Short mmCIF file of C-alpha atoms in Angstrom, two decimals:
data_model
loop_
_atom_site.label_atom_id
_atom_site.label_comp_id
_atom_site.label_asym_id
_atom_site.label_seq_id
_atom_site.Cartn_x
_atom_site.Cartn_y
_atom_site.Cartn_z
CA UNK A 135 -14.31 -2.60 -6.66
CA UNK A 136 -12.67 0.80 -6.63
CA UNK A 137 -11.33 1.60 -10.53
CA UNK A 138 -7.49 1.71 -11.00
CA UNK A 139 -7.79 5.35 -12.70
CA UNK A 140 -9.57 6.18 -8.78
CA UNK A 141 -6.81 4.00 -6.45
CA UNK A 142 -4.24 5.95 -8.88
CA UNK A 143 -5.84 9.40 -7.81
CA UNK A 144 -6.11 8.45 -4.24
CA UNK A 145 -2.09 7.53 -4.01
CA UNK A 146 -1.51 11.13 -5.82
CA UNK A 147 -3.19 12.94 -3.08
CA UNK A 148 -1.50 11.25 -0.73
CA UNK A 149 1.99 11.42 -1.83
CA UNK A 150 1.83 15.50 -2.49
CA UNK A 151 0.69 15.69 1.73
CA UNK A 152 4.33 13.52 2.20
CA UNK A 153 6.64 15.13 0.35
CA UNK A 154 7.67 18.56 0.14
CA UNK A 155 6.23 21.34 -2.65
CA UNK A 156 9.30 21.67 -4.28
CA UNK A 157 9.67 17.65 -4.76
CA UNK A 158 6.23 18.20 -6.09
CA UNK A 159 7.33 21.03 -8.40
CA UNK A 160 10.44 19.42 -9.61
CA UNK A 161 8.41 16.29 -10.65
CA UNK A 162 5.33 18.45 -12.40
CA UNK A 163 8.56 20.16 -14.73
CA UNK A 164 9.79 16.37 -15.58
CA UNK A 165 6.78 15.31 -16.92
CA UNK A 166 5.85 18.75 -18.38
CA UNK A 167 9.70 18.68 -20.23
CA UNK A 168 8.87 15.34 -20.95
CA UNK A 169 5.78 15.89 -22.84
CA UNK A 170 6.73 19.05 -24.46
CA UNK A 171 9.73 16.65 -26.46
CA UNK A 172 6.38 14.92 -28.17
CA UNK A 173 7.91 11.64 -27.26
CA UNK A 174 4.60 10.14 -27.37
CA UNK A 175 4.14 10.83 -31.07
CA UNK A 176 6.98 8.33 -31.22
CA UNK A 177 5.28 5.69 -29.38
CA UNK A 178 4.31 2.70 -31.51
CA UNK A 179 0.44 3.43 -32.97
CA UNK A 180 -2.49 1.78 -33.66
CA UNK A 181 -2.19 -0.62 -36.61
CA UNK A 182 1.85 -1.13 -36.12
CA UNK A 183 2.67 -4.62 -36.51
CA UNK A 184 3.76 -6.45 -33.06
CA UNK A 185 7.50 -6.10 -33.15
CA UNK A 186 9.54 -9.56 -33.21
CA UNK A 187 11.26 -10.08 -29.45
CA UNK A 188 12.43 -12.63 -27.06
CA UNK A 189 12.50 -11.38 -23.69
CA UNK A 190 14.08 -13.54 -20.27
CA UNK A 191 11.13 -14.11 -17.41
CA UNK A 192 11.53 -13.90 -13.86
CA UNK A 193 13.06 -17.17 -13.80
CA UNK A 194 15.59 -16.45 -16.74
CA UNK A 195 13.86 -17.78 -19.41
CA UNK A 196 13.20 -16.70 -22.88
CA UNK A 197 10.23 -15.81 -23.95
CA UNK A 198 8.81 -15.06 -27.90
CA UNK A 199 6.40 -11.92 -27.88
CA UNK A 200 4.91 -13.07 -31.24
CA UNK A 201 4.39 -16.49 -30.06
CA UNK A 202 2.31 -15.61 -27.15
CA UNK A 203 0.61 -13.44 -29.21
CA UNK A 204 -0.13 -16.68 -31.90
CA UNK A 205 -2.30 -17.83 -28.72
CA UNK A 206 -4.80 -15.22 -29.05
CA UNK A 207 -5.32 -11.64 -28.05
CA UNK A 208 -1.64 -10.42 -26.38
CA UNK A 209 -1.99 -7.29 -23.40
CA UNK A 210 1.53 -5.69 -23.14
CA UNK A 211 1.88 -3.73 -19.84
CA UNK A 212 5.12 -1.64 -19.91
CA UNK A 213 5.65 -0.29 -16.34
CA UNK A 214 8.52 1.66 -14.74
CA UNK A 215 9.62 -1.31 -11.46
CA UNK A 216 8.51 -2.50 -8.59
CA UNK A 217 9.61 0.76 -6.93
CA UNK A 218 7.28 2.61 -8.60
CA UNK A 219 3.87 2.52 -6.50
CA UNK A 220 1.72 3.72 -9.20
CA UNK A 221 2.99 0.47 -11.25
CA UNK A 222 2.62 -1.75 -8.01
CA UNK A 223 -1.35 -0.33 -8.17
CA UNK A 224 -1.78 -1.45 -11.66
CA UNK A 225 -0.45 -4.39 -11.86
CA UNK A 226 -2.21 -5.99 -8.54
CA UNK A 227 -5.05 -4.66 -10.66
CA UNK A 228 -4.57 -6.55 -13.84
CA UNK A 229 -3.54 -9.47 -11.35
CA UNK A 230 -7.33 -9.16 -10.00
CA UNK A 231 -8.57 -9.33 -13.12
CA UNK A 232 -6.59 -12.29 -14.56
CA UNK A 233 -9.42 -14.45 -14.47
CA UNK A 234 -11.39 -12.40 -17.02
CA UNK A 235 -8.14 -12.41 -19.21
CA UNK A 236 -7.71 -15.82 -19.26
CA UNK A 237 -11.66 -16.58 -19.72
CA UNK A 238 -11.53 -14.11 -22.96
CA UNK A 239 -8.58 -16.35 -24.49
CA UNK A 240 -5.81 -13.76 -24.10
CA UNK A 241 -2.25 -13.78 -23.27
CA UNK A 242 -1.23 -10.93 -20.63
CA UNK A 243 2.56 -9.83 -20.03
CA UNK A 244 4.31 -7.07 -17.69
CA UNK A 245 7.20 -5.36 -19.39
CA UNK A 246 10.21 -3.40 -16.95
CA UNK A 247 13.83 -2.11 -17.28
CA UNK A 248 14.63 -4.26 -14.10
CA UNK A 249 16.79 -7.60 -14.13
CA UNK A 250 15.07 -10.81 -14.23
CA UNK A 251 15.74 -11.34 -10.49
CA UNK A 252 14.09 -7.75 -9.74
CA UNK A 253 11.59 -8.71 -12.05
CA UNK A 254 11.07 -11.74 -9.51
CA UNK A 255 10.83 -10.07 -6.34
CA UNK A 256 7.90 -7.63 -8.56
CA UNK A 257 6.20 -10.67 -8.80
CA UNK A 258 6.06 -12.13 -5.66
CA UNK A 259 5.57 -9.02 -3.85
CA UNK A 260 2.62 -8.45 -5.90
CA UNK A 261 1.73 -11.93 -6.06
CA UNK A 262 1.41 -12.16 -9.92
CA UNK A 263 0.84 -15.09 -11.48
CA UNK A 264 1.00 -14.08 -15.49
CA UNK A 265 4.26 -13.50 -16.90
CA UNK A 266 6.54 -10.79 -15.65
CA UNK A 267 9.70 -9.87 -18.16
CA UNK A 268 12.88 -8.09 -18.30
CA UNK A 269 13.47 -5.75 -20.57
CA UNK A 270 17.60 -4.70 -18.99
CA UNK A 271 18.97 -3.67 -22.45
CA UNK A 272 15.65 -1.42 -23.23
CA UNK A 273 15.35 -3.53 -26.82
CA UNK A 274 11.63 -3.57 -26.46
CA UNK A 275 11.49 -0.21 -24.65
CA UNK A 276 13.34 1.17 -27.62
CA UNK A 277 11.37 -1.01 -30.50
CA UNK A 278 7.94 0.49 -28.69
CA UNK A 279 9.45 4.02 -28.78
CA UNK A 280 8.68 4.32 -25.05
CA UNK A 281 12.34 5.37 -23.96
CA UNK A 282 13.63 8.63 -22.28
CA UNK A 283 16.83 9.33 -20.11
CA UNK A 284 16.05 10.71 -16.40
CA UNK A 285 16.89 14.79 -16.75
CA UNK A 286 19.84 15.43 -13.75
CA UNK A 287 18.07 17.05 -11.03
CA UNK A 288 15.12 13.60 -10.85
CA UNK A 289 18.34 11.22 -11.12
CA UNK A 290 19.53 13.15 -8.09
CA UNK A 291 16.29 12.70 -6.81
CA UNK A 292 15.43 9.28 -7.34
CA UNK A 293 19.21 8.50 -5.58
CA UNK A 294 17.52 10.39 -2.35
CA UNK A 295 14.79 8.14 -2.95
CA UNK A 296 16.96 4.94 -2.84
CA UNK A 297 15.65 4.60 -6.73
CA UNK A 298 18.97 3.56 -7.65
CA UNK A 299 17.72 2.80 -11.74
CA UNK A 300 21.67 1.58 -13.06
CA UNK A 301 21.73 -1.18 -10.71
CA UNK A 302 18.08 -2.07 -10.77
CA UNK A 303 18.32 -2.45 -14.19
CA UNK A 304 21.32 -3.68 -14.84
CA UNK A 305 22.53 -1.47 -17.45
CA UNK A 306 24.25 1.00 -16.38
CA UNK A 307 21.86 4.10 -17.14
CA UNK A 308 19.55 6.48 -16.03
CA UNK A 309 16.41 5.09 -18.45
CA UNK A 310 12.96 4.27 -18.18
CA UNK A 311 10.38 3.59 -20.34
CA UNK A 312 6.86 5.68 -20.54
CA UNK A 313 4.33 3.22 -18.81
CA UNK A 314 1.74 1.75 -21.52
CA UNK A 315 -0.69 -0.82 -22.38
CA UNK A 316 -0.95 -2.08 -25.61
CA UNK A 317 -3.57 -4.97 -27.21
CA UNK A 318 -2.25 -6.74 -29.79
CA UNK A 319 -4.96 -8.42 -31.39
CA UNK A 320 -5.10 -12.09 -33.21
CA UNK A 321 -3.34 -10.88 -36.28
CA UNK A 322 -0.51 -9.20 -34.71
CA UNK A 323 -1.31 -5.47 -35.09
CA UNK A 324 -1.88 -3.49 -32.32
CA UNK A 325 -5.41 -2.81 -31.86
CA UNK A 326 -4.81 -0.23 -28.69
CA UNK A 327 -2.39 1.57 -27.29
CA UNK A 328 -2.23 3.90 -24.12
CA UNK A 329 0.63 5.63 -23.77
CA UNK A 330 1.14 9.13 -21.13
CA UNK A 331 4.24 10.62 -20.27
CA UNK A 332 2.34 10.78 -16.86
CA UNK A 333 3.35 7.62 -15.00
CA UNK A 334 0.17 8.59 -12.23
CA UNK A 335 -2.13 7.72 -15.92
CA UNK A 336 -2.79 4.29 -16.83
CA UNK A 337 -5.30 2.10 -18.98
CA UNK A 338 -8.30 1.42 -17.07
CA UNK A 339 -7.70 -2.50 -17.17
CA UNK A 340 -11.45 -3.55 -17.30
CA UNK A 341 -11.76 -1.37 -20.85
CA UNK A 342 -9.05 -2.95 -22.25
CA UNK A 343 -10.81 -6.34 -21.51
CA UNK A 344 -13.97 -5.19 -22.95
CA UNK A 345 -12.40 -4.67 -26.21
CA UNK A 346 -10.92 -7.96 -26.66
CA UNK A 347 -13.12 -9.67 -29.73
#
């Protein structure tokens, strides 16, 4: 099976031969902008304790970080929405390898920005079947350190794009968080963490199992 870091790569190339070079440009300078702010040394770290939330599913419910994480070994996957192809990618991927999750006693979780019912549609689209949350009012995006506001001229952008991220979200603002993977481990401390202002860079999913004790 092709590696996510490799499907990833393949829908990069493929996007830059759709879209014109100054779409191209204009999203390089985001990200560049983006990591020149050192956001990332913000992040949440290695060894930070798993922060106390309660999250709605797809479905509306609430759901207790820390007590999925008192079942065992907890995978956080922050991603950006279902409009984002690059997060569609990786989480079909972590939905392939759900078996090996579940066989190495660990919880796994995607995190987004969008309403539960967007959440939903994620889900189904993608055909997950491990727990997909909403994150609307950015607590955990905020209590993970992963948030940044859209700069004008990718808001513009995105609203070509039909990206429209207030009403997605349900909140009324231009915000995403950085995509990352974190592994909390048995005793609640984070025992990885992958963060890249580059939204085309995610954890290779099969490493991330390989660590899991």
């Amino acid at each position: 099976m092709t590696s996510l870091t490799a499907q990833l790569a393949e829908y990069q190339a493929g996007f830059k031969d759709r879209v014109t070079p100054d779409i191209v440009a204009m999203m390089e300078k985001a990200t560049a902008d983006l990591r020149a702010s050192s956001i990332e040394a913000h992040a949440l770290k290695t060894g930070a304790a798993l922060p106390d939330l309660q999250l709605l599913d797809a479905k509306g419910q609430s759901v207790s970080l820390t007590a999925l994480n008192a079942n065992g070994p907890l995978i956080i996957v922050f991603y950006r929405g279902g409009w984002c192809p690059y997060c569609n990618l990786e989480l079909r991927e972590w939905q392939r390898l759900l078996p090996e999750v579940q066989k190495a006693g660990a919880q796994l979780v995607a995190i987004s920005p969008q309403t539960p019912d967007k959440s939903l549609s994620t889900a189904e689209k993608n055909e997950l079947a491990f727990t997909v949350l909403s994150d609307s009012q950015l607590t955990a995006t905020k209590e993970f350190g992963l948030g940044f506001q859209l700069p004008p001229d990718l808001v513009e952008l995105y609203k070509k794009f039909g990206n429209d991220l207030p009403t997605i979200n349900g909140n009324a603002e231009w915000a995403l968080p950085l995509p990352a993977t974190y592994l909390i481990g048995r005793d609640g401390l984070v025992k990885f963490a992958h963060v890249d202002v580059d939204y085309r860079k995610r954890a290779e999913p099969s490493e991330i199992l390989a660590m899991i004790a």
